[in-house]
Amino acid sequence: MQPFLAHPFDSDRLHEECGIFGAIGVADASSFVALGLHALQHRGQEAGGIVAHDPEQGFNSAHRFGYVRDNFTKADVMATLPGPLAIGHVRYSTAGSKAATAIRDVQPFFGEFHMGGCAIAHNGNITNASALRRELIERGSIFSSSSDSECIIHLMARSIQRNIPERMKDALRRVEGAFSVIAMTRTKLIGVRDPLGVRPLVLGRVGDEGFVLASETCALDIIGADFVREVEPGEMVVISRGKIETSRPFGPSTGRFCIFEHVYFSRPDSIIGGRSVYETRRQIGVELAREAPIEADLVCPVPDSGTPAAIGYAQESGIPYGMGIIRNQYMGRTFIEPTDQIRNMGVRLKLNVNRALIRGKRVVLVDDSVVRGTTSRKIKDMIIDAGAAEVHFRIASPPTAWPCFYGVDTPDREKLLAANMSTDEMRDWIGVDSLAFVSLDGLYRAVGESDGRNAKCPQYCDACFSGDYPVAPFDQLERGFRMKPGSETAMNEAAE
Ligand code: SF4
């Protein structure tokens, strides 16, 4: 089966690249993992994999292209994944900006060590992966995928520690960047977050002896698991026989969680840091209405991700809220092999305007972000064609002016609209009557930091807005990427 094709306008969105889930101490753990991955499908739709362990049948795995619901609901596939311990992974990749995925790149990855097997599933991005890979290959490692995550297995193989959790610690101490990792041995489920905790990982409980680890709390809800807590930045949890051991392999650390998880990546029904993602997004809309008010007749979300912020904007401004754009719910990613004619239909394949509501109105359109800006332009055209009197764009994140190197698929910097234009220039290029982004301080207030962003010691990773990278993007620097002047010094000071 060929890799799935992205929507023709999919490249105008940032994409989380992975979702991970693991379960231990439950009958048919792979079924729990399949359901958990299904709830995490928004984090990656191209491919998925599950590894399970059964005391009699050992390790088994299945890796497939496509949606979880199309692969891991089939009795013949699930029957091959028995046992009380399993982990899984869903991944995203674009057909255009990167080489299409091969099935050998689909996680979890598996390694057989002399003390037993280990499977790992990684969410994030290793920023020194190229250097590590070069070193490992020079020393004899043979890679079977093009994924940065496979480095972890090879580093583990070179460790002299006697058990797998200790080998993982050795390996992850060599790794730079963002990682939330779920791993399994024959008897243990392991979860680790990088020292900054850039990508999410939560712990849940099922029944008396069962535990699960997941990228988001929405994946706990689907299987009826109770939320226990978040795995902390820099923490490793090892779960076996109903008990959890915890350690801090990287020493003390302060978290720099990805603030974009609040804006866009996570599902609105998830809870992050004790806050409802939906409520945070609604609050971003409130901040936006305070920072960028406008006289208008109607507030419309760009569905679905702009919806909570549009509700907040409408509530704060007192302007009526309405569904001026309707999303085609059944527009699946497998629908088309995009010909030029189909490509030109662009955003109309997925969104349609509610003409009766829009006609003659001054419309405030609320979207989550502007990446290349091409979709914003097309949406504006649709609204104007429908007879809107004015169009005002309000964006529920600051201008995205820098690429992400921590596990989010972003275009190169020169393709980011905000890297090349001022807000006024973007307004003119998109062709709207006004354009405003929530400020970085406004975004921080919406996520609960009442004093806004701490400029000396930011509470979150916000590099795609600020250019302040909390971890050096080593591989990218080697390839010629230029950071914001002064940011390397700030990074070194923060590390000390
Ligand atoms: S650069 Fe942006 S998207 Fe990437 S981890 Fe940081 S805040 Fe998240």
XYZ file of C-alpha atoms and ligand atoms in Angstrom:
504
model
C 0.000 0.000 0.000
C 1.304 3.464 -0.872
C 1.836 6.104 1.818
C -1.155 8.349 2.315
C -1.238 11.587 0.419
C -1.569 14.849 2.231
C -4.336 17.276 1.332
C -3.307 19.761 -1.341
C -3.426 22.523 1.281
C -2.022 20.436 4.106
C 1.384 22.067 3.798
C -0.139 25.287 5.182
C -0.519 23.828 8.648
C 2.070 22.840 11.215
C 1.877 19.153 12.006
C 2.713 17.253 15.125
C 4.664 14.269 13.920
C 3.762 11.543 16.374
C 1.465 10.138 19.037
C 2.489 7.338 21.403
C 0.637 4.989 23.730
C 1.576 2.012 25.946
C -0.340 -0.363 28.238
C 0.691 -2.933 30.851
C -1.203 -5.233 33.205
C -4.359 -5.538 31.112
C -5.665 -8.454 29.083
C -5.179 -7.777 25.353
C -3.005 -4.725 25.857
C -2.781 -4.255 22.074
C -6.538 -3.497 21.934
C -6.039 -0.737 24.517
C -3.123 0.558 22.469
C -5.198 0.526 19.262
C -7.945 2.539 20.956
C -5.410 4.933 22.484
C -3.734 5.465 19.110
C -7.144 6.027 17.533
C -7.730 8.871 20.029
C -4.283 10.240 19.114
C -4.811 9.993 15.367
C -4.778 13.802 15.026
C -1.053 13.631 15.917
C -0.206 11.466 12.923
C -2.260 9.911 10.156
C 0.230 8.414 7.784
C 1.150 5.182 9.510
C 1.014 3.324 12.798
C 2.545 0.353 14.546
C 2.045 -1.804 17.612
C 4.452 -4.166 19.401
C 3.024 -6.561 21.990
C 4.548 -9.127 24.309
C 2.995 -12.345 25.477
C 4.802 -14.646 27.964
C 4.222 -17.662 25.704
C 4.458 -16.139 22.256
C 7.144 -13.541 22.928
C 7.283 -10.251 20.998
C 5.019 -9.648 18.012
C 4.564 -6.558 15.902
C 2.432 -5.031 13.152
C 3.257 -1.888 11.188
C 0.843 -0.442 8.658
C 0.250 2.627 6.505
C -3.012 4.423 7.083
C -5.450 5.077 9.865
C -5.559 3.041 13.050
C -9.239 2.289 12.478
C -8.483 0.735 9.077
C -5.714 -1.544 10.330
C -5.828 -2.256 14.022
C -9.505 -3.184 14.242
C -9.115 -6.244 12.043
C -9.352 -9.527 13.908
C -6.568 -11.119 11.852
C -4.149 -8.291 12.737
C -5.094 -8.016 16.408
C -4.929 -11.819 16.871
C -1.202 -11.587 16.102
C -0.648 -9.138 18.983
C -1.592 -11.017 22.174
C -0.381 -10.334 25.685
C -0.659 -7.998 28.673
C 1.989 -5.511 27.502
C 2.030 -3.433 24.314
C 3.154 -0.079 22.931
C 2.223 1.795 19.771
C 2.958 4.813 17.630
C 1.205 6.908 14.991
C 3.217 9.126 12.693
C 2.725 11.962 10.265
C 4.762 12.717 7.194
C 4.078 14.821 4.137
C 4.332 13.438 0.658
C 5.871 16.621 -0.698
C 8.285 18.176 1.732
C 9.943 14.944 2.778
C 10.644 11.638 1.168
C 7.611 9.399 1.507
C 7.810 7.048 4.450
C 8.903 3.464 3.973
C 7.304 0.821 6.193
C 10.734 0.303 7.818
C 10.468 3.884 9.168
C 7.237 3.122 10.994
C 7.664 2.753 14.754
C 7.852 1.150 17.300
C 11.430 0.043 16.648
C 12.685 -3.180 18.184
C 16.106 -4.311 19.380
C 17.141 -7.721 20.704
C 19.763 -7.450 23.455
C 21.394 -10.317 25.312
C 19.198 -9.531 28.350
C 16.029 -9.563 26.193
C 14.141 -7.533 23.636
C 13.099 -3.896 23.805
C 10.692 -1.884 21.653
C 10.600 1.919 21.623
C 8.198 4.557 20.338
C 9.425 8.150 20.162
C 7.567 11.439 19.897
C 9.798 14.433 19.211
C 12.961 15.064 17.290
C 16.597 14.387 18.066
C 18.484 17.539 17.144
C 21.911 15.847 17.026
C 20.675 12.733 15.178
C 22.875 13.222 12.092
C 26.042 13.488 14.162
C 25.045 10.482 16.276
C 24.147 8.423 13.231
C 27.494 9.205 11.580
C 29.357 8.209 14.717
C 27.341 5.010 15.190
C 27.770 3.929 11.562
C 31.527 4.574 11.764
C 31.600 2.302 14.801
C 29.773 -0.514 13.038
C 26.042 0.056 13.600
C 23.797 -0.973 10.735
C 20.642 1.148 10.543
C 17.481 -0.319 9.097
C 15.458 2.922 8.855
C 15.992 6.584 8.021
C 14.436 7.667 11.336
C 16.368 9.673 13.934
C 14.662 7.584 16.628
C 16.576 4.439 15.667
C 19.722 6.046 17.138
C 18.287 5.326 20.590
C 18.278 1.539 19.972
C 21.876 1.622 18.666
C 23.086 3.740 21.567
C 21.420 1.254 23.924
C 23.222 -1.616 22.190
C 26.575 0.067 22.932
C 25.855 0.654 26.609
C 27.554 -1.649 29.114
C 24.703 -1.398 31.658
C 23.149 -4.677 32.746
C 19.472 -3.894 32.307
C 17.377 -2.152 29.715
C 16.180 0.867 31.725
C 19.817 1.715 32.584
C 20.832 1.270 28.950
C 18.038 3.619 27.956
C 19.321 6.211 30.383
C 22.833 5.903 28.896
C 21.426 6.270 25.395
C 19.162 9.223 26.148
C 21.951 11.130 27.898
C 23.687 11.257 24.492
C 20.586 12.530 22.749
C 19.789 16.238 22.333
C 16.420 17.697 21.478
C 12.858 16.834 22.314
C 11.731 13.369 23.214
C 8.908 11.646 24.931
C 9.652 7.935 24.679
C 7.564 4.908 25.570
C 9.446 1.594 25.660
C 8.739 -1.979 26.687
C 10.728 -5.021 27.669
C 9.248 -8.471 28.344
C 7.979 -7.313 31.737
C 8.266 -3.539 31.947
C 6.601 -0.483 30.473
C 8.927 2.535 30.470
C 8.181 6.218 29.896
C 10.740 9.049 29.656
C 10.581 12.757 28.903
C 13.512 14.925 27.868
C 14.899 17.329 30.488
C 12.779 20.218 29.151
C 9.647 18.111 28.716
C 9.011 19.686 25.317
C 6.626 16.966 24.140
C 3.818 15.658 26.374
C 3.478 12.315 28.177
C 0.849 11.338 30.739
C 0.333 8.384 33.057
C -3.034 6.712 33.606
C -4.409 3.804 35.583
C -6.812 1.041 34.474
C -8.333 -1.323 37.012
C -6.215 -2.676 39.891
C -2.969 -3.504 38.143
C -3.114 -1.814 34.769
C -1.210 1.322 33.766
C -1.048 3.256 30.541
C 1.219 5.964 29.139
C -0.051 8.312 26.437
C 0.749 11.522 24.591
C -2.502 13.131 25.755
C -5.266 12.618 28.286
C -7.896 12.193 25.537
C -6.321 8.771 24.927
C -6.974 7.829 28.566
C -10.627 8.816 28.283
C -11.345 6.499 25.370
C -10.338 3.405 27.388
C -11.828 4.616 30.683
C -8.410 5.024 32.353
C -8.005 7.401 35.282
C -5.512 10.217 34.857
C -2.729 9.777 37.443
C -0.293 12.558 36.527
C 2.010 13.870 33.836
C 5.427 12.269 33.547
C 7.621 15.175 34.597
C 10.291 16.820 32.450
C 13.495 14.770 32.810
C 11.723 11.873 34.550
C 11.805 8.147 33.758
C 9.029 5.879 35.021
C 9.421 2.098 34.950
C 6.184 0.175 35.521
C 6.154 -3.527 36.379
C 3.800 -5.780 38.376
C 1.535 -2.898 39.325
C 4.373 -0.755 40.723
C 5.998 2.419 39.434
C 9.658 3.258 39.954
C 10.713 6.772 39.137
C 14.142 8.313 38.519
C 15.734 11.453 37.046
C 18.420 10.332 34.623
C 19.354 13.832 33.467
C 19.656 15.669 36.794
C 17.497 18.623 37.850
C 15.706 20.448 35.057
C 13.095 23.116 34.413
C 10.377 22.399 31.901
C 9.947 24.220 28.574
C 6.784 22.539 27.313
C 5.722 23.270 23.707
C 3.275 26.180 23.922
C 1.883 25.276 20.505
C 0.352 22.131 22.036
C -2.077 24.527 23.734
C -2.752 26.464 20.533
C -3.202 23.691 18.005
C -1.616 20.239 18.339
C -3.434 18.740 21.312
C -7.075 17.818 21.179
C -9.362 20.396 22.837
C -10.724 17.720 25.197
C -7.242 16.993 26.592
C -5.915 18.421 29.841
C -2.404 19.879 29.937
C -0.777 21.032 33.152
C -4.167 20.829 34.881
C -5.755 23.129 32.260
C -8.381 22.239 29.718
C -6.986 22.793 26.237
C -10.420 23.989 25.121
C -10.549 26.572 27.906
C -7.020 27.801 27.106
C -7.983 28.253 23.454
C -11.157 30.098 24.415
C -9.033 32.334 26.643
C -6.664 33.054 23.744
C -9.729 34.389 21.912
C -10.528 36.594 24.908
C -6.965 37.980 24.899
C -7.175 38.538 21.154
C -10.433 40.482 21.485
C -8.826 42.709 24.150
C -5.648 43.253 22.135
C -7.203 43.605 18.681
C -10.817 44.817 18.859
C -12.732 45.668 15.682
C -16.239 46.790 14.805
C -17.935 43.884 13.055
C -21.224 41.973 12.694
C -20.102 38.360 12.964
C -17.276 36.271 14.464
C -16.561 33.048 12.523
C -14.044 30.328 13.278
C -11.935 28.685 10.627
C -12.965 25.154 11.600
C -12.133 23.211 13.546
C -9.044 24.464 15.299
C -10.107 28.132 15.343
C -13.434 27.386 17.032
C -12.674 27.786 20.764
C -10.706 31.017 20.166
C -13.565 32.385 18.029
C -16.006 31.631 20.854
C -13.724 33.508 23.276
C -13.400 36.443 20.860
C -17.177 36.643 20.424
C -17.829 36.433 24.169
C -15.318 39.134 25.005
C -16.262 41.480 22.140
C -20.020 40.965 22.304
C -20.105 40.378 18.519
C -22.454 37.514 17.536
C -20.787 34.150 16.840
C -21.765 32.075 13.808
C -20.592 29.143 11.719
C -19.799 31.073 8.559
C -17.554 28.293 7.282
C -18.650 24.663 7.294
C -16.152 21.837 7.253
C -16.690 18.754 5.138
C -16.281 16.088 7.830
C -15.903 13.250 5.361
C -13.015 14.609 3.349
C -10.505 11.861 4.154
C -6.831 11.980 3.337
C -7.150 9.017 0.981
C -9.694 10.716 -1.239
C -7.514 11.794 -4.105
C -4.333 11.530 -6.020
C -4.173 15.311 -6.454
C -4.174 16.290 -10.106
C -3.573 19.955 -10.906
C -7.299 20.484 -11.404
C -8.095 18.993 -7.982
C -5.180 20.882 -6.433
C -6.636 24.158 -7.696
C -9.849 23.462 -5.805
C -7.633 23.694 -2.741
C -9.397 24.669 0.405
C -12.883 24.237 -1.131
C -12.428 20.478 -0.858
C -12.519 20.769 2.873
C -14.328 24.010 3.723
C -17.437 25.671 2.347
C -18.935 29.078 3.092
C -22.343 29.490 4.684
C -23.428 32.218 2.228
C -26.725 33.014 3.877
C -24.907 33.969 7.069
C -21.971 35.833 5.525
C -23.675 38.014 2.895
C -23.383 41.757 3.595
C -21.640 41.252 6.964
C -18.414 42.609 8.414
C -16.788 39.303 9.351
C -14.080 38.543 11.918
C -12.406 35.263 10.934
C -10.514 33.518 13.729
C -7.833 30.941 12.831
C -5.199 29.204 14.963
C -2.113 30.204 12.963
C -0.697 31.483 9.692
C 2.111 29.377 8.243
C 2.623 30.064 4.522
C -0.541 32.142 4.309
C -1.838 30.472 1.160
C -4.849 28.947 2.930
C -5.696 32.267 4.605
C -5.781 33.881 1.189
C -8.090 31.221 -0.229
C -10.438 31.417 2.731
C -10.580 35.199 2.357
C -11.478 34.759 -1.346
C -14.310 32.395 -0.405
C -15.687 34.838 2.165
C -15.501 37.774 -0.265
C -17.142 35.670 -3.022
C -19.961 34.935 -0.587
C -20.661 38.669 -0.311
C -18.985 39.683 2.949
C -18.733 43.484 3.352
C -15.393 43.327 5.233
C -13.006 40.561 6.327
C -10.871 40.886 9.464
C -8.449 38.066 10.308
C -7.646 37.393 13.953
C -4.992 34.751 14.664
C -4.864 32.795 17.935
C -1.059 32.566 17.983
C 1.782 35.035 17.430
C 3.366 35.174 13.952
C 5.105 31.861 13.162
C 8.461 33.196 12.003
C 10.805 30.313 12.881
C 10.808 26.605 12.078
C 10.372 23.984 14.781
C 13.120 21.385 15.193
C 11.486 19.512 18.057
C 9.107 17.120 16.332
C 6.781 19.374 14.363
C 6.785 19.456 10.594
C 7.421 23.080 9.589
C 8.321 24.571 6.211
C 11.798 26.083 5.803
C 12.100 29.542 7.289
C 12.009 31.298 3.928
C 8.555 29.799 3.298
C 7.063 31.095 6.539
C 5.051 34.210 5.730
C 5.877 35.904 9.039
C 9.617 35.400 8.492
C 9.452 37.573 5.400
C 6.756 40.177 6.014
C 5.538 42.594 8.665
C 1.954 42.232 9.898
C 0.839 45.069 7.592
C 2.534 43.411 4.628
C 0.867 40.100 5.491
C -2.510 41.875 5.716
C -2.026 43.291 2.218
C -0.715 40.009 0.806
C -3.644 38.022 2.198
C -5.944 40.831 1.059
C -8.024 41.423 4.197
C -9.232 44.642 5.786
C -7.285 43.998 8.989
C -5.007 41.332 10.439
C -3.893 40.848 14.050
C -2.108 38.109 15.967
C -2.350 37.496 19.692
C 0.862 38.749 21.334
C 3.329 36.335 22.933
C 2.450 37.851 26.339
C -1.254 37.434 25.558
C -0.657 33.780 24.710
C 1.250 33.263 27.969
C -1.587 34.903 29.916
C -4.066 32.564 28.223
C -2.082 29.500 29.338
C -2.178 30.756 32.921
C 0.962 32.905 33.258
C -0.744 36.037 34.539
C 2.394 38.194 34.164
C 2.956 37.033 30.600
C 6.235 35.687 29.274
C 9.317 35.783 31.449
C 11.762 37.147 28.879
C 14.872 36.039 30.800
C 13.607 32.567 31.554
C 10.615 31.680 29.346
C 8.254 29.190 30.943
C 7.547 27.392 27.645
C 9.230 26.566 24.374
C 7.973 29.274 22.023
C 10.838 29.120 19.510
C 8.610 29.111 16.424
C 7.322 32.540 17.514
C 10.333 34.039 19.282
C 13.336 32.347 17.628
C 14.617 31.539 21.152
C 15.486 27.852 20.813
C 15.816 26.143 24.189
C 18.037 23.361 22.749
C 20.585 23.985 20.024
C 19.400 22.536 16.693
C 22.848 21.002 16.023
C 22.039 19.179 12.791
C 20.336 22.270 11.365
C 23.239 24.536 12.313
C 25.541 22.129 10.481
C 23.285 22.460 7.445
C 23.607 26.237 7.533
C 20.541 27.279 9.554
C 21.115 30.688 11.161
C 19.671 31.353 14.591
C 18.517 34.767 15.792
C 21.565 36.906 16.695
C 22.382 36.491 20.394
C 20.176 33.453 20.934
C 23.084 30.993 21.242
C 24.503 33.062 24.103
C 21.091 33.153 25.826
C 20.798 29.382 25.407
C 24.210 28.789 26.974
C 23.382 31.089 29.901
C 20.084 29.259 30.465
C 21.914 25.904 30.427
C 24.326 27.147 33.168
S 9.267 25.463 18.285
Fe 7.041 25.855 18.446
S 6.062 23.978 17.768
Fe 8.212 23.487 18.180
S 8.254 22.731 20.275
Fe 8.680 24.925 20.364
S 6.657 25.910 20.613
Fe 6.317 23.796 19.958
